[in-house]
Tab-separated table of N, CA and C in Angstrom:
chain	number	residue	atom	x	y	z
W	488	MET	N	0.850	-1.168	0.000
W	488	MET	CA	0.000	0.000	0.000
W	488	MET	C	0.894	1.229	0.000
W	489	ARG	N	0.466	2.227	-0.748
W	489	ARG	CA	1.227	3.464	-0.836
W	489	ARG	C	0.587	4.521	0.039
W	490	ALA	N	1.426	5.408	0.554
W	490	ALA	CA	0.948	6.502	1.397
W	490	ALA	C	1.748	7.749	1.049
W	491	PHE	N	1.175	8.888	1.348
W	491	PHE	CA	1.884	10.153	1.242
W	491	PHE	C	2.346	10.546	2.636
W	492	VAL	N	3.597	11.002	2.742
W	492	VAL	CA	4.133	11.452	4.023
W	492	VAL	C	4.684	12.864	3.863
W	493	LEU	N	4.515	13.647	4.893
W	493	LEU	CA	5.075	14.989	4.984
W	493	LEU	C	6.223	14.892	5.963
W	494	TYR	N	7.412	15.367	5.573
W	494	TYR	CA	8.580	15.215	6.439
W	494	TYR	C	9.440	16.460	6.422
W	495	ASP	N	10.287	16.586	7.473
W	495	ASP	CA	11.152	17.761	7.583
W	495	ASP	C	12.547	17.450	7.049
W	496	LYS	N	13.456	18.413	7.170
W	496	LYS	CA	14.810	18.275	6.615
W	496	LYS	C	15.616	17.156	7.265
W	497	ASP	N	15.217	16.728	8.483
W	497	ASP	CA	15.908	15.635	9.159
W	497	ASP	C	15.302	14.274	8.836
W	498	GLY	N	14.231	14.260	8.014
W	498	GLY	CA	13.571	13.013	7.662
W	498	GLY	C	12.469	12.605	8.616
W	499	THR	N	12.188	13.433	9.624
W	499	THR	CA	11.129	13.123	10.586
W	499	THR	C	9.772	13.279	9.918
W	500	ILE	N	8.962	12.231	9.977
W	500	ILE	CA	7.635	12.262	9.371
W	500	ILE	C	6.701	13.022	10.309
W	501	THR	N	6.077	14.056	9.784
W	501	THR	CA	5.182	14.877	10.598
W	501	THR	C	3.713	14.611	10.306
W	502	SER	N	3.428	13.983	9.166
W	502	SER	CA	2.059	13.666	8.813
W	502	SER	C	2.074	12.566	7.760
W	503	ALA	N	1.008	11.752	7.738
W	503	ALA	CA	0.913	10.676	6.755
W	503	ALA	C	-0.545	10.456	6.402
W	504	GLY	N	-0.782	10.024	5.181
W	504	GLY	CA	-2.151	9.755	4.757
W	504	GLY	C	-2.194	8.859	3.547
W	505	ILE	N	-3.330	8.217	3.375
W	505	ILE	CA	-3.572	7.352	2.227
W	505	ILE	C	-4.429	8.140	1.243
W	506	PRO	N	-4.086	8.120	-0.050
W	506	PRO	CA	-4.911	8.850	-1.003
W	506	PRO	C	-6.324	8.283	-1.055
W	507	ALA	N	-7.294	9.166	-1.219
W	507	ALA	CA	-8.690	8.741	-1.352
W	507	ALA	C	-8.893	8.120	-2.725
W	508	ALA	N	-10.030	7.495	-2.907
W	508	ALA	CA	-10.362	6.898	-4.198
W	508	ALA	C	-10.306	7.968	-5.287
W	509	ALA	N	-9.965	7.559	-6.477
W	509	ALA	CA	-9.769	8.492	-7.583
W	509	ALA	C	-11.023	9.285	-7.937
W	510	ASP	N	-12.183	8.760	-7.645
W	510	ASP	CA	-13.412	9.439	-8.045
W	510	ASP	C	-13.944	10.423	-7.001
W	511	THR	N	-13.145	10.750	-5.978
W	511	THR	CA	-13.619	11.655	-4.930
W	511	THR	C	-13.225	13.110	-5.167
W	512	GLY	N	-12.600	13.399	-6.276
W	512	GLY	CA	-12.242	14.784	-6.569
W	512	GLY	C	-10.774	15.048	-6.318
W	513	ARG	N	-10.412	16.318	-6.382
W	513	ARG	CA	-9.011	16.719	-6.216
W	513	ARG	C	-8.569	16.598	-4.776
W	514	GLN	N	-7.283	16.334	-4.608
W	514	GLN	CA	-6.685	16.209	-3.283
W	514	GLN	C	-5.379	16.986	-3.277
W	515	ALA	N	-4.969	17.429	-2.103
W	515	ALA	CA	-3.708	18.164	-2.015
W	515	ALA	C	-3.115	18.003	-0.625
W	516	LEU	N	-1.794	17.998	-0.569
W	516	LEU	CA	-1.053	18.094	0.682
W	516	LEU	C	-0.273	19.396	0.612
W	517	LEU	N	-0.401	20.197	1.622
W	517	LEU	CA	0.294	21.472	1.640
W	517	LEU	C	1.441	21.395	2.630
W	518	SER	N	2.631	21.665	2.143
W	518	SER	CA	3.788	21.639	3.033
W	518	SER	C	4.150	23.052	3.449
W	519	GLN	N	4.829	23.132	4.562
W	519	GLN	CA	5.339	24.395	5.077
W	519	GLN	C	6.793	24.536	4.616
W	520	PRO	N	7.385	25.728	4.764
W	520	PRO	CA	8.803	25.861	4.424
W	520	PRO	C	9.639	24.814	5.170
W	521	GLU	N	10.638	24.300	4.513
W	521	GLU	CA	11.550	23.283	5.044
W	521	GLU	C	10.865	21.942	5.272
W	522	GLN	N	9.765	21.682	4.572
W	522	GLN	CA	9.114	20.377	4.591
W	522	GLN	C	8.964	19.903	3.156
W	523	ALA	N	8.824	18.605	3.000
W	523	ALA	CA	8.640	18.018	1.680
W	523	ALA	C	7.604	16.910	1.771
W	524	VAL	N	7.067	16.532	0.626
W	524	VAL	CA	6.073	15.475	0.536
W	524	VAL	C	6.650	14.370	-0.334
W	525	ALA	N	6.420	13.119	0.081
W	525	ALA	CA	6.855	11.969	-0.706
W	525	ALA	C	5.776	10.902	-0.691
W	526	GLU	N	5.711	10.136	-1.766
W	526	GLU	CA	4.836	8.970	-1.814
W	526	GLU	C	5.732	7.753	-1.613
W	527	VAL	N	5.398	6.933	-0.625
W	527	VAL	CA	6.239	5.785	-0.275
W	527	VAL	C	5.386	4.528	-0.125
W	528	ASP	N	6.041	3.377	-0.221
W	528	ASP	CA	5.382	2.107	0.065
W	528	ASP	C	5.413	1.867	1.563
W	529	LEU	N	4.257	1.570	2.145
W	529	LEU	CA	4.214	1.243	3.572
W	529	LEU	C	4.775	-0.147	3.789
W	530	PRO	N	5.465	-0.374	4.906
W	530	PRO	CA	5.949	-1.719	5.213
W	530	PRO	C	4.768	-2.652	5.467
W	531	ASP	N	5.001	-3.946	5.339
W	531	ASP	CA	3.948	-4.920	5.619
W	531	ASP	C	3.441	-4.726	7.032
W	532	PRO	N	2.135	-4.891	7.244
W	532	PRO	CA	1.548	-4.597	8.552
W	532	PRO	C	1.912	-5.566	9.656
W	533	GLY	N	2.612	-6.642	9.375
W	533	GLY	CA	2.986	-7.584	10.441
W	533	GLY	C	2.535	-8.983	10.120
W	534	ALA	N	2.055	-9.654	11.121
W	534	ALA	CA	1.677	-11.056	10.965
W	534	ALA	C	0.526	-11.207	9.982
W	535	PRO	N	0.592	-12.233	9.132
W	535	PRO	CA	-0.502	-12.461	8.197
W	535	PRO	C	-1.793	-12.770	8.934
W	536	GLY	N	-2.908	-12.344	8.345
W	536	GLY	CA	-4.206	-12.648	8.932
W	536	GLY	C	-4.633	-11.714	10.034
W	537	THR	N	-3.896	-10.628	10.267
W	537	THR	CA	-4.269	-9.710	11.352
W	537	THR	C	-5.097	-8.542	10.857
W	538	ALA	N	-5.207	-8.374	9.547
W	538	ALA	CA	-5.981	-7.261	9.008
W	538	ALA	C	-7.467	-7.499	9.241
W	539	THR	N	-8.189	-6.394	9.453
W	539	THR	CA	-9.626	-6.503	9.634
W	539	THR	C	-10.321	-5.836	8.467
W	540	THR	N	-11.608	-6.063	8.369
W	540	THR	CA	-12.371	-5.453	7.306
W	540	THR	C	-13.553	-4.716	7.902
W	541	GLY	N	-14.244	-3.972	7.054
W	541	GLY	CA	-15.454	-3.303	7.496
W	541	GLY	C	-15.173	-2.074	8.316
W	542	GLN	N	-15.961	-1.906	9.382
W	542	GLN	CA	-15.933	-0.684	10.175
W	542	GLN	C	-14.587	-0.457	10.852
W	543	ASP	N	-13.887	-1.512	11.243
W	543	ASP	CA	-12.611	-1.356	11.938
W	543	ASP	C	-11.453	-1.059	10.989
W	544	ALA	N	-11.645	-1.172	9.693
W	544	ALA	CA	-10.553	-0.984	8.743
W	544	ALA	C	-9.967	0.421	8.830
W	545	GLY	N	-10.802	1.450	8.983
W	545	GLY	CA	-10.305	2.819	9.086
W	545	GLY	C	-9.454	3.028	10.325
W	546	ALA	N	-9.878	2.470	11.444
W	546	ALA	CA	-9.107	2.585	12.687
W	546	ALA	C	-7.784	1.839	12.561
W	547	ASP	N	-7.812	0.666	11.925
W	547	ASP	CA	-6.580	-0.095	11.727
W	547	ASP	C	-5.599	0.670	10.846
W	548	LEU	N	-6.111	1.313	9.807
W	548	LEU	CA	-5.260	2.090	8.925
W	548	LEU	C	-4.657	3.276	9.662
W	549	ALA	N	-5.444	3.955	10.481
W	549	ALA	CA	-4.929	5.074	11.272
W	549	ALA	C	-3.841	4.596	12.230
W	550	ASP	N	-4.057	3.440	12.868
W	550	ASP	CA	-3.044	2.879	13.766
W	550	ASP	C	-1.770	2.547	13.004
W	551	ARG	N	-1.921	2.010	11.802
W	551	ARG	CA	-0.753	1.646	10.994
W	551	ARG	C	0.044	2.888	10.613
W	552	LEU	N	-0.649	3.959	10.204
W	552	LEU	CA	0.054	5.193	9.853
W	552	LEU	C	0.746	5.807	11.064
W	553	THR	N	0.091	5.761	12.215
W	553	THR	CA	0.695	6.276	13.448
W	553	THR	C	1.943	5.480	13.797
W	554	GLN	N	1.886	4.170	13.631
W	554	GLN	CA	3.048	3.317	13.910
W	554	GLN	C	4.201	3.632	12.954
W	555	VAL	N	3.895	3.829	11.682
W	555	VAL	CA	4.935	4.174	10.705
W	555	VAL	C	5.587	5.504	11.084
W	556	MET	N	4.786	6.485	11.481
W	556	MET	CA	5.342	7.780	11.876
W	556	MET	C	6.264	7.655	13.082
W	557	ALA	N	5.930	6.751	14.021
W	557	ALA	CA	6.737	6.582	15.234
W	557	ALA	C	8.008	5.773	14.987
W	558	GLU	N	7.961	4.816	14.070
W	558	GLU	CA	9.073	3.870	13.914
W	558	GLU	C	9.970	4.121	12.707
W	559	TYR	N	9.554	5.008	11.797
W	559	TYR	CA	10.302	5.223	10.568
W	559	TYR	C	10.603	6.695	10.370
W	560	ARG	N	11.524	6.943	9.483
W	560	ARG	CA	11.834	8.287	9.030
W	560	ARG	C	12.076	8.199	7.520
W	561	ILE	N	12.198	9.328	6.882
W	561	ILE	CA	12.464	9.364	5.448
W	561	ILE	C	13.955	9.569	5.227
W	562	GLU	N	14.495	8.782	4.321
W	562	GLU	CA	15.884	8.961	3.903
W	562	GLU	C	15.867	9.192	2.400
W	563	VAL	N	16.520	10.266	1.977
W	563	VAL	CA	16.560	10.594	0.563
W	563	VAL	C	17.901	10.157	0.001
W	564	SER	N	17.841	9.329	-1.035
W	564	SER	CA	19.066	8.853	-1.686
W	564	SER	C	18.950	9.122	-3.190
W	565	GLY	N	19.871	8.585	-3.945
W	565	GLY	CA	19.825	8.738	-5.391
W	565	GLY	C	18.604	8.116	-6.025
W	566	HIS	N	17.962	7.214	-5.286
W	566	HIS	CA	16.756	6.560	-5.788
W	566	HIS	C	15.493	7.266	-5.328
W	567	GLY	N	15.625	8.368	-4.632
W	567	GLY	CA	14.478	9.123	-4.145
W	567	GLY	C	14.222	8.839	-2.677
W	568	PRO	N	13.149	9.388	-2.121
W	568	PRO	CA	12.829	9.197	-0.700
W	568	PRO	C	12.313	7.787	-0.425
W	569	SER	N	12.701	7.250	0.725
W	569	SER	CA	12.202	5.937	1.142
W	569	SER	C	12.121	5.887	2.663
W	570	LEU	N	11.295	4.971	3.168
W	570	LEU	CA	11.167	4.766	4.610
W	570	LEU	C	12.336	3.935	5.125
W	571	VAL	N	12.898	4.339	6.258
W	571	VAL	CA	13.928	3.556	6.934
W	571	VAL	C	13.601	3.560	8.431
W	572	ARG	N	13.894	2.462	9.102
W	572	ARG	CA	13.659	2.396	10.541
W	572	ARG	C	14.536	3.407	11.262
W	573	LYS	N	13.996	3.973	12.342
W	573	LYS	CA	14.757	4.931	13.166
W	573	LYS	C	15.846	4.203	13.911
């Protein structure tokens, strides 16, 4: 799954989100000075079979994004920005 992350010059992720469905209209992320936006692949969520569906899916996704923000940072290399463990 891909996500958009907003990060600072040190690679600290300050915000993260999943793009909405394509038919919901225009979307935008606004960065502040000394911040950048990148689209990255999220790491696998963990043990197989732990994902939920239905009403809890949104809460699970929010928890996953919060975990990524706490455990990862952005590193920019010649291949572009990517997630790396802190």
